[in-house]
Amino acid sequence: MFVLAMRSIRQRPGRFLATLLCAFLGAAIIMTFNAMHDTAGQAGVDAVSAETLSTAAGVVGGYGTLLVFFAIASTLTVNVRQRAAEMELLRCSGATPGQLGRMVVGEAVAVALAGAALAVGPAMLGGRALLGVFQDSGQVARSVGFSFGPVALATGAGITLAAAAGAAFLAVRRATRPSRRRGRARTVLAHTALVAGAASVTSTFVFSATDAALMAPPAYGAILLSVGCALRAPRLLAVVLDRLPLGGASGWLAVRNLRERAGQLAGILMSLILFTAIATATLTMQAVESDAVAASGLVKSVDAKNLETLNFTVVGVIVVFVCVMLVNSLYAATSYREREFGQQRLAGAAPGQVLGVVAAEGLVLTVTGVCCGTLAALAGVVPFTVVRSDAVLPDQLFGVWLAVAGVAAAVTLGTGLATARRVLRTPAVRAVTSAA
């Protein structure tokens, strides 16, 4: 099956481009930050600089690991779903489920290995730039030199390969596992995340306004609440569609398509919810904290600067990966509908009407994801603001929310419409016959 996996990659390299991109970005980010461990471990590095570098590597490296796994998992899930006919043909030819699993895992590992190898050069440049940022802000001494060593290489390659293998295994398992069992497990995980998130957010009121760890409980609570909402994405989408007053042919067809493809679109909605909640909550709370420190006339400590740098870096990493996940998922989901679009045009629909349906679908997904993510973010922002500044809704919230919602809408609608426009260039008859 390994030989078959290699032939599959050579014959259709474009199919694995999204997985390669996720592996490349993930390995680059993991190596960049874990190079700080190599740098901190050098002889002669002072304790404050070493702690700053190690904290950055640990926090962002942990987030990066999770994001790499979810990004690769989302692309491989779409890949496996679109190869259902190929998988069925192999099973009819005598392949067992275990052999199919080994084939998909072999493909994923080979692509991830290539991505990790390509990421070494950019990671070295990124690590030097990151060290320069820490030095410019006074968090790391100027005398500390950059080092890219075994920790960066081992973690970057190891985590990327492990994430690719695990994501591929789960993608095949999801494709062959009964949906009822998956639904039960998802429901349990969603309820657990919601309860833990609510407890974390509520614990914010135990802290005082001057506690250094004040931002941690509401931030983690908002993240857990967004995870719980994201896991319930298919159910949330169904509830929204039942109450959606969309009129006209495009609106009716968009709602019908979304109902039929709710399970397939769950990954897109999950990405939107997580992106909106984490970015809005983290950036708003950091803005409130920075303004509160400035108003008090105090100078930020090294720990405060570390926290601010980590917050902005984590949000930046999340933005990059969520955008990649959204673009990959939307591109794959839209390009796979070539035959459907061809049938609609043969039935009398104009290209503009097809684009209208795609735009309506993207708008519904965007509004649903942004609204759910905003509620999760508010659950963390409000307690933090009440304790830190005695206000309820901070003035910084509106500007941050507009920026986050704008990015989410631009990525979702832009990718969907651009992909649909490209698909519509294929003549309707050829689209129907070639995809049949």
Coordinates of N, CA, C and O in Angstrom, one line a residue, residues 108-271:
A108 N -0.1 10.8 3.7 CA 0.0 12.0 4.6 C 1.4 12.2 5.2 O 1.9 13.3 5.2
V109 N 2.0 11.1 5.6 CA 3.4 11.2 6.2 C 4.4 11.6 5.1 O 5.3 12.4 5.4
A110 N 4.3 11.1 3.9 CA 5.2 11.5 2.9 C 5.1 13.0 2.5 O 6.1 13.7 2.4
V111 N 3.8 13.5 2.5 CA 3.6 14.9 2.2 C 4.1 15.7 3.4 O 4.7 16.8 3.2
A112 N 3.8 15.3 4.6 CA 4.3 16.0 5.8 C 5.8 16.1 5.9 O 6.4 17.1 6.3
L113 N 6.5 15.0 5.5 CA 7.9 15.0 5.5 C 8.5 16.0 4.6 O 9.4 16.7 4.9
A114 N 7.9 16.1 3.4 CA 8.3 17.1 2.4 C 8.1 18.5 2.9 O 8.9 19.4 2.8
G115 N 6.9 18.7 3.5 CA 6.6 20.0 4.1 C 7.6 20.4 5.2 O 8.0 21.6 5.3
A116 N 7.9 19.5 6.1 CA 8.9 19.8 7.2 C 10.3 20.1 6.6 O 10.9 21.0 7.1
A117 N 10.7 19.4 5.6 CA 12.0 19.7 5.0 C 12.0 21.1 4.4 O 13.0 21.8 4.5
L118 N 11.0 21.4 3.7 CA 10.9 22.8 3.1 C 10.8 23.9 4.1 O 11.2 25.0 3.8
A119 N 10.4 23.6 5.3 CA 10.2 24.6 6.3 C 11.5 25.0 7.1 O 11.5 25.9 7.9
V120 N 12.5 24.2 6.9 CA 13.7 24.4 7.7 C 14.3 25.8 7.5 O 14.6 26.6 8.4
G121 N 14.5 26.2 6.2 CA 15.1 27.5 5.9 C 14.2 28.7 6.4 O 14.7 29.5 7.1
P122 N 12.9 28.7 6.1 CA 12.1 29.8 6.6 C 12.0 29.8 8.1 O 12.0 30.9 8.7
A123 N 12.1 28.7 8.8 CA 12.1 28.6 10.2 C 13.3 29.3 10.8 O 13.3 30.0 11.8
M124 N 14.5 29.1 10.2 CA 15.7 29.7 10.7 C 15.6 31.2 10.6 O 16.0 32.0 11.5
L125 N 15.1 31.7 9.4 CA 14.9 33.1 9.3 C 13.9 33.7 10.2 O 14.1 34.8 10.8
G126 N 12.8 33.0 10.4 CA 11.8 33.4 11.4 C 12.3 33.4 12.8 O 11.9 34.3 13.6
G127 N 13.1 32.4 13.2 CA 13.6 32.4 14.5 C 14.6 33.6 14.8 O 14.5 34.2 15.9
R128 N 15.4 34.0 13.8 CA 16.2 35.1 14.0 C 15.4 36.4 14.2 O 15.7 37.3 15.0
A129 N 14.4 36.5 13.3 CA 13.5 37.7 13.4 C 12.8 37.7 14.8 O 12.6 38.8 15.4
L130 N 12.3 36.6 15.2 CA 11.6 36.5 16.5 C 12.5 36.9 17.7 O 12.1 37.7 18.6
L131 N 13.7 36.5 17.7 CA 14.7 36.8 18.7 C 15.0 38.3 18.7 O 15.1 39.0 19.7
G132 N 15.0 38.9 17.5 CA 15.2 40.3 17.3 C 14.0 41.1 17.9 O 14.2 42.2 18.5
V133 N 12.8 40.6 17.8 CA 11.6 41.3 18.4 C 11.8 41.3 19.9 O 11.5 42.3 20.6
F134 N 12.1 40.1 20.5 CA 12.3 40.1 21.9 C 13.4 41.0 22.4 O 13.3 41.7 23.5
Q135 N 14.5 41.1 21.6 CA 15.6 42.0 22.0 C 15.2 43.5 21.9 O 15.6 44.3 22.7
D136 N 14.5 43.8 20.9 CA 14.0 45.2 20.7 C 13.1 45.7 21.8 O 13.1 46.9 22.1
S137 N 12.3 44.8 22.3 CA 11.3 45.1 23.4 C 12.0 45.1 24.8 O 11.3 45.3 25.7
G138 N 13.2 44.7 24.8 CA 13.9 44.6 26.1 C 13.7 43.4 26.9 O 14.0 43.3 28.1
Q139 N 13.0 42.4 26.3 CA 12.7 41.1 27.1 C 13.9 40.2 27.1 O 13.9 39.3 27.9
V140 N 14.8 40.3 26.1 CA 16.0 39.4 26.0 C 17.2 40.3 25.8 O 17.1 41.3 25.1
A141 N 18.3 39.9 26.4 CA 19.5 40.7 26.4 C 20.1 40.7 24.9 O 19.9 39.7 24.2
R142 N 20.7 41.8 24.6 CA 21.3 41.9 23.2 C 22.5 40.9 23.0 O 22.8 40.6 21.9
S143 N 23.1 40.5 24.1 CA 24.2 39.6 24.0 C 23.8 38.1 23.6 O 24.7 37.3 23.3
V144 N 22.5 37.8 23.7 CA 22.1 36.5 23.4 C 22.1 36.2 21.9 O 21.5 37.0 21.1
G145 N 22.8 35.2 21.4 CA 22.9 34.9 20.0 C 21.9 33.8 19.6 O 21.4 33.0 20.5
F146 N 21.5 33.8 18.4 CA 20.5 32.8 17.9 C 21.1 31.4 17.7 O 22.2 31.3 17.2
S147 N 20.3 30.4 18.0 CA 20.7 29.0 17.8 C 19.6 28.2 17.3 O 18.5 28.3 17.8
F148 N 19.8 27.5 16.2 CA 18.8 26.6 15.6 C 19.4 25.2 15.7 O 20.3 24.8 14.9
G149 N 18.9 24.4 16.6 CA 19.5 23.1 16.9 C 18.6 22.0 16.9 O 17.5 22.0 16.3
P150 N 19.0 20.9 17.7 CA 18.2 19.7 17.6 C 16.8 19.8 18.2 O 15.9 19.0 17.7
V151 N 16.5 20.7 19.1 CA 15.2 20.8 19.7 C 14.2 21.3 18.6 O 13.1 20.7 18.4
A152 N 14.6 22.3 17.8 CA 13.8 22.8 16.8 C 13.5 21.8 15.7 O 12.4 21.6 15.2
L153 N 14.6 21.1 15.3 CA 14.5 20.1 14.2 C 13.6 18.9 14.6 O 12.7 18.5 13.9
A154 N 13.9 18.4 15.8 CA 13.2 17.2 16.3 C 11.7 17.5 16.5 O 10.9 16.7 16.1
T155 N 11.4 18.6 17.2 CA 10.0 18.9 17.4 C 9.3 19.3 16.1 O 8.1 18.9 15.9
G156 N 9.9 20.1 15.3 CA 9.2 20.4 14.0 C 8.9 19.2 13.1 O 7.8 19.0 12.7
A157 N 9.9 18.4 12.9 CA 9.7 17.2 12.1 C 8.8 16.2 12.8 O 7.8 15.6 12.3
G158 N 9.1 15.9 14.1 CA 8.3 14.9 14.9 C 6.8 15.2 15.0 O 6.0 14.4 14.8
I159 N 6.6 16.5 15.4 CA 5.2 16.9 15.7 C 4.4 16.9 14.3 O 3.3 16.5 14.3
T160 N 5.0 17.4 13.3 CA 4.3 17.5 12.0 C 4.0 16.1 11.5 O 2.9 15.8 11.0
L161 N 5.0 15.2 11.5 CA 4.7 13.8 11.1 C 3.7 13.1 11.9 O 2.8 12.4 11.4
A162 N 3.8 13.3 13.3 CA 2.8 12.6 14.1 C 1.4 13.2 13.9 O 0.4 12.4 13.9
A163 N 1.3 14.5 13.7 CA 0.0 15.1 13.5 C -0.6 14.6 12.1 O -1.8 14.3 12.0
A164 N 0.3 14.5 11.1 CA -0.2 14.0 9.8 C -0.7 12.6 9.9 O -1.8 12.3 9.4
A165 N 0.1 11.7 10.6 CA -0.3 10.3 10.7 C -1.6 10.2 11.5 O -2.5 9.5 11.1
G166 N -1.7 10.9 12.6 CA -2.9 10.8 13.5 C -4.1 11.4 12.8 O -5.2 10.8 12.8
A167 N -3.9 12.5 12.1 CA -5.1 13.1 11.4 C -5.5 12.2 10.2 O -6.7 12.1 10.0
A168 N -4.6 11.6 9.5 CA -5.0 10.7 8.4 C -5.7 9.5 9.0 O -6.7 9.0 8.4
F169 N -5.2 8.9 10.1 CA -5.9 7.8 10.7 C -7.3 8.1 11.1 O -8.3 7.4 10.8
L170 N -7.5 9.3 11.7 CA -8.8 9.7 12.1 C -9.7 10.0 10.9 O -11.0 9.8 11.0
A171 N -9.2 10.6 9.9 CA -10.0 10.9 8.7 C -10.5 9.6 8.1 O -11.7 9.5 7.7
V172 N -9.7 8.6 8.0 CA -10.2 7.3 7.4 C -11.2 6.6 8.4 O -12.2 6.1 8.0
R173 N -10.9 6.8 9.7 CA -11.8 6.2 10.7 C -13.2 6.9 10.6 O -14.2 6.2 10.7
R174 N -13.2 8.2 10.5 CA -14.5 8.9 10.4 C -15.2 8.5 9.2 O -16.5 8.5 9.2
A175 N -14.5 8.2 8.1 CA -15.2 7.9 6.8 C -15.8 6.5 6.9 O -16.8 6.2 6.2
T176 N -15.3 5.6 7.8 CA -15.8 4.3 7.8 C -16.6 4.0 9.1 O -17.2 2.9 9.2
R177 N -16.6 4.9 10.1 CA -17.3 4.7 11.3 C -18.7 5.1 11.3 O -19.0 6.1 10.6
P178 N -19.6 4.5 11.9 CA -21.0 4.9 11.9 C -21.2 6.3 12.5 O -20.6 6.7 13.5
S179 N -22.0 7.1 11.8 CA -22.2 8.5 12.2 C -22.8 8.6 13.6 O -22.6 9.6 14.3
R180 N -23.6 7.7 14.0 CA -24.3 7.7 15.3 C -23.3 7.7 16.5 O -23.4 8.5 17.4
R181 N -22.2 6.9 16.3 CA -21.2 6.8 17.4 C -20.4 8.1 17.4 O -20.0 8.6 18.5
R182 N -20.1 8.7 16.2 CA -19.4 9.9 16.2 C -20.2 11.0 16.8 O -19.7 11.9 17.5
G183 N -21.5 11.0 16.6 CA -22.4 12.0 17.1 C -22.4 12.0 18.6 O -22.4 13.1 19.3
R184 N -22.4 10.8 19.2 CA -22.5 10.7 20.7 C -21.2 11.2 21.3 O -21.2 12.0 22.3
A185 N -20.0 10.8 20.7 CA -18.7 11.3 21.3 C -18.6 12.8 21.1 O -18.1 13.5 22.1
R186 N -19.0 13.3 20.0 CA -19.0 14.8 19.8 C -19.8 15.5 20.8 O -19.4 16.6 21.3
T187 N -21.0 15.0 21.1 CA -21.9 15.6 22.1 C -21.3 15.7 23.5 O -21.4 16.7 24.2
V188 N -20.7 14.5 23.9 CA -20.1 14.5 25.2 C -18.9 15.5 25.3 O -18.8 16.2 26.3
L189 N -18.1 15.5 24.3 CA -17.0 16.5 24.3 C -17.4 17.9 24.3 O -16.9 18.8 25.0
A190 N -18.5 18.2 23.5 CA -19.0 19.5 23.5 C -19.6 20.0 24.8 O -19.3 21.1 25.3
H191 N -20.3 19.1 25.5 CA -20.9 19.5 26.8 C -19.7 19.6 27.9 O -19.8 20.5 28.7
T192 N -18.7 18.8 27.8 CA -17.6 18.9 28.7 C -16.9 20.2 28.5 O -16.5 20.9 29.5
A193 N -16.6 20.6 27.3 CA -16.0 21.9 27.0 C -16.8 23.1 27.5 O -16.3 24.0 28.0
L194 N -18.1 23.0 27.3 CA -19.0 24.1 27.7 C -19.0 24.3 29.2 O -18.9 25.4 29.7
V195 N -19.1 23.1 29.9 CA -19.1 23.2 31.4 C -17.7 23.7 31.9 O -17.7 24.6 32.8
A196 N -16.6 23.2 31.4 CA -15.3 23.6 31.8 C -15.1 25.1 31.5 O -14.5 25.8 32.3
G197 N -15.6 25.5 30.3 CA -15.4 26.9 29.9 C -16.2 27.8 30.8 O -15.7 28.9 31.3
A198 N -17.4 27.4 31.2 CA -18.3 28.3 32.1 C -17.6 28.3 33.5 O -17.6 29.4 34.1
A199 N -17.0 27.2 33.9 CA -16.4 27.3 35.2 C -15.2 28.2 35.2 O -14.9 28.9 36.2
S200 N -14.4 28.1 34.1 CA -13.2 28.9 34.0 C -13.5 30.4 34.0 O -12.9 31.2 34.6
V201 N -14.6 30.8 33.2 CA -15.0 32.2 33.1 C -15.5 32.7 34.5 O -15.2 33.8 34.9
T202 N -16.3 31.8 35.1 CA -16.8 32.2 36.4 C -15.7 32.5 37.5 O -15.9 33.4 38.3
S203 N -14.7 31.7 37.4 CA -13.6 31.8 38.4 C -12.8 33.2 38.3 O -12.0 33.5 39.1
T204 N -13.1 33.9 37.2 CA -12.5 35.2 37.0 C -12.8 36.1 38.2 O -11.9 36.9 38.7
F205 N -14.0 36.0 38.8 CA -14.4 36.9 39.8 C -13.7 36.6 41.2 O -13.8 37.4 42.1
V206 N -12.9 35.5 41.2 CA -12.2 35.2 42.4 C -10.9 36.1 42.5 O -10.4 36.4 43.6
F207 N -10.4 36.5 41.4 CA -9.2 37.3 41.3 C -9.4 38.8 41.6 O -10.5 39.3 41.4
S208 N -8.3 39.5 41.9 CA -8.4 40.9 42.0 C -7.9 41.6 40.8 O -7.3 41.0 39.9
A209 N -8.1 42.9 40.6 CA -7.7 43.6 39.4 C -6.2 43.6 39.2 O -5.8 43.8 38.1
T210 N -5.4 43.5 40.2 CA -4.0 43.6 40.1 C -3.3 42.2 40.0 O -2.1 42.1 39.9
D211 N -4.0 41.1 40.0 CA -3.4 39.8 39.9 C -2.8 39.6 38.5 O -3.4 39.9 37.5
A212 N -1.6 39.0 38.5 CA -0.9 38.8 37.2 C -1.6 37.8 36.4 O -1.5 37.8 35.1
A213 N -2.3 36.8 37.0 CA -3.0 35.7 36.3 C -4.4 36.0 36.0 O -5.2 35.1 35.6
L214 N -4.8 37.3 36.0 CA -6.3 37.6 35.9 C -6.7 37.3 34.5 O -7.9 36.8 34.3
M215 N -5.9 37.4 33.5 CA -6.3 37.2 32.1 C -6.5 35.7 31.7 O -7.2 35.4 30.8
A216 N -5.8 34.9 32.5 CA -5.8 33.5 32.1 C -7.2 32.8 32.2 O -7.6 32.2 31.2
P217 N -7.9 32.9 33.3 CA -9.2 32.2 33.4 C -10.3 32.6 32.3 O -10.8 31.8 31.7
P218 N -10.5 33.9 32.1 CA -11.4 34.3 31.0 C -11.0 33.9 29.6 O -11.8 33.6 28.8
A219 N -9.7 34.0 29.4 CA -9.2 33.6 28.1 C -9.3 32.2 27.8 O -9.9 31.8 26.7
Y220 N -8.9 31.3 28.7 CA -9.1 29.9 28.6 C -10.6 29.5 28.5 O -11.0 28.6 27.8
G221 N -11.4 30.2 29.4 CA -12.8 29.9 29.3 C -13.5 30.2 28.0 O -14.3 29.5 27.5
A222 N -13.1 31.4 27.4 CA -13.6 31.7 26.1 C -13.2 30.7 25.0 O -14.0 30.3 24.1
I223 N -12.0 30.2 25.1 CA -11.5 29.2 24.2 C -12.3 27.9 24.3 O -12.7 27.3 23.3
L224 N -12.5 27.5 25.6 CA -13.3 26.2 25.8 C -14.7 26.4 25.4 O -15.3 25.5 24.8
L225 N -15.3 27.5 25.6 CA -16.7 27.8 25.2 C -16.8 27.7 23.6 O -17.7 27.2 23.1
S226 N -15.8 28.3 23.0 CA -15.8 28.3 21.5 C -15.6 26.9 21.0 O -16.2 26.5 20.0
V227 N -14.8 26.1 21.7 CA -14.6 24.7 21.3 C -15.9 23.9 21.4 O -16.3 23.2 20.5
G228 N -16.6 24.2 22.5 CA -17.9 23.5 22.7 C -18.9 23.9 21.7 O -19.6 23.1 21.1
C229 N -19.0 25.2 21.3 CA -19.9 25.6 20.3 C -19.5 25.1 18.9 O -20.3 24.7 18.1
A230 N -18.1 25.0 18.7 CA -17.7 24.5 17.4 C -18.0 23.0 17.2 O -18.4 22.6 16.1
L231 N -17.9 22.3 18.3 CA -18.3 20.8 18.2 C -19.8 20.6 17.9 O -20.2 19.6 17.4
R232 N -20.6 21.6 18.3 CA -22.0 21.6 18.0 C -22.4 22.3 16.7 O -23.5 22.7 16.5
A233 N -21.4 22.5 15.9 CA -21.6 23.3 14.7 C -22.7 22.8 13.8 O -23.6 23.5 13.3
P234 N -22.8 21.4 13.5 CA -23.9 21.0 12.6 C -25.3 21.3 13.3 O -26.2 21.7 12.5
R235 N -25.4 21.1 14.6 CA -26.7 21.4 15.2 C -27.0 22.9 15.2 O -28.2 23.3 15.0
L236 N -26.0 23.7 15.4 CA -26.2 25.2 15.4 C -26.6 25.6 14.0 O -27.5 26.5 13.9
L237 N -26.0 25.1 13.0 CA -26.4 25.4 11.6 C -27.8 25.0 11.3 O -28.6 25.7 10.6
A238 N -28.2 23.8 11.8 CA -29.6 23.4 11.5 C -30.6 24.3 12.2 O -31.7 24.6 11.7
V239 N -30.3 24.7 13.4 CA -31.2 25.7 14.2 C -31.3 27.0 13.4 O -32.4 27.5 13.3
V240 N -30.2 27.5 12.9 CA -30.2 28.8 12.2 C -31.0 28.6 10.9 O -31.9 29.5 10.5
L241 N -30.9 27.5 10.2 CA -31.6 27.3 8.9 C -33.1 27.2 9.1 O -33.9 27.6 8.3
D242 N -33.5 26.6 10.2 CA -34.9 26.5 10.5 C -35.6 27.8 10.7 O -36.8 27.9 10.6
R243 N -34.8 28.8 11.1 CA -35.4 30.1 11.4 C -34.9 31.2 10.5 O -35.1 32.4 10.7
L244 N -34.4 30.8 9.3 CA -33.8 31.8 8.4 C -34.9 32.2 7.4 O -35.4 31.4 6.6
P245 N -35.2 33.5 7.3 CA -36.2 34.0 6.4 C -35.6 34.4 5.0 O -35.7 35.6 4.6
L246 N -34.9 33.5 4.4 CA -34.3 33.9 3.1 C -35.3 33.6 2.0 O -35.9 32.5 1.9
G247 N -35.5 34.6 1.1 CA -36.5 34.5 0.1 C -35.8 34.4 -1.3 O -34.6 34.6 -1.4
G248 N -36.6 34.2 -2.3 CA -36.1 34.1 -3.7 C -35.5 32.8 -4.0 O -35.3 31.9 -3.1
A249 N -35.3 32.6 -5.3 CA -34.8 31.3 -5.7 C -33.4 31.0 -5.1 O -33.1 29.9 -4.7
S250 N -32.5 32.0 -5.2 CA -31.1 31.8 -4.6 C -31.2 31.5 -3.1 O -30.5 30.6 -2.7
G251 N -32.0 32.2 -2.4 CA -32.1 32.0 -1.0 C -32.6 30.6 -0.6 O -32.1 29.9 0.2
W252 N -33.7 30.2 -1.3 CA -34.3 28.9 -1.1 C -33.3 27.8 -1.4 O -33.2 26.8 -0.6
L253 N -32.6 27.9 -2.5 CA -31.7 26.9 -2.9 C -30.5 26.9 -2.0 O -29.9 25.8 -1.6
A254 N -30.0 28.0 -1.5 CA -28.9 28.1 -0.6 C -29.2 27.4 0.7 O -28.4 26.6 1.3
V255 N -30.4 27.6 1.3 CA -30.9 27.0 2.5 C -30.9 25.5 2.3 O -30.5 24.7 3.2
R256 N -31.5 25.0 1.2 CA -31.6 23.6 0.9 C -30.2 23.0 0.8 O -30.0 21.9 1.4
N257 N -29.3 23.6 0.1 CA -28.0 23.0 0.0 C -27.3 22.9 1.3 O -26.6 22.0 1.6
L258 N -27.4 24.0 2.2 CA -26.8 24.0 3.5 C -27.4 22.9 4.4 O -26.6 22.3 5.1
R259 N -28.7 22.6 4.3 CA -29.3 21.5 5.0 C -28.7 20.2 4.6 O -28.4 19.3 5.4
E260 N -28.6 20.0 3.3 CA -28.1 18.7 2.8 C -26.6 18.5 3.1 O -26.2 17.4 3.3
R261 N -25.8 19.6 3.2 CA -24.4 19.5 3.4 C -23.9 20.0 4.7 O -22.8 20.4 4.9
A262 N -24.8 19.9 5.7 CA -24.5 20.5 7.0 C -23.3 19.8 7.7 O -22.4 20.4 8.3
G263 N -23.2 18.4 7.5 CA -22.1 17.7 8.1 C -20.8 18.0 7.4 O -19.8 18.2 8.1
Q264 N -20.8 18.2 6.1 CA -19.6 18.6 5.4 C -19.1 20.0 5.7 O -17.9 20.3 5.6
L265 N -20.1 20.9 5.9 CA -19.7 22.3 6.2 C -19.4 22.5 7.6 O -19.0 23.7 8.0
A266 N -19.5 21.5 8.5 CA -19.2 21.7 9.9 C -17.8 22.2 10.2 O -17.5 23.0 11.0
G267 N -16.8 21.7 9.4 CA -15.4 22.1 9.5 C -15.2 23.6 9.3 O -14.5 24.3 10.0
I268 N -15.9 24.1 8.3 CA -15.8 25.6 8.0 C -16.4 26.4 9.1 O -15.8 27.4 9.5
L269 N -17.6 26.0 9.6 CA -18.2 26.7 10.7 C -17.4 26.6 12.0 O -17.3 27.6 12.7
M270 N -16.8 25.5 12.2 CA -15.9 25.3 13.4 C -14.8 26.3 13.3 O -14.4 27.0 14.3
S271 N -14.1 26.4 12.2 CA -13.0 27.3 12.0 C -13.5 28.8 12.3 O -12.7 29.6 12.9

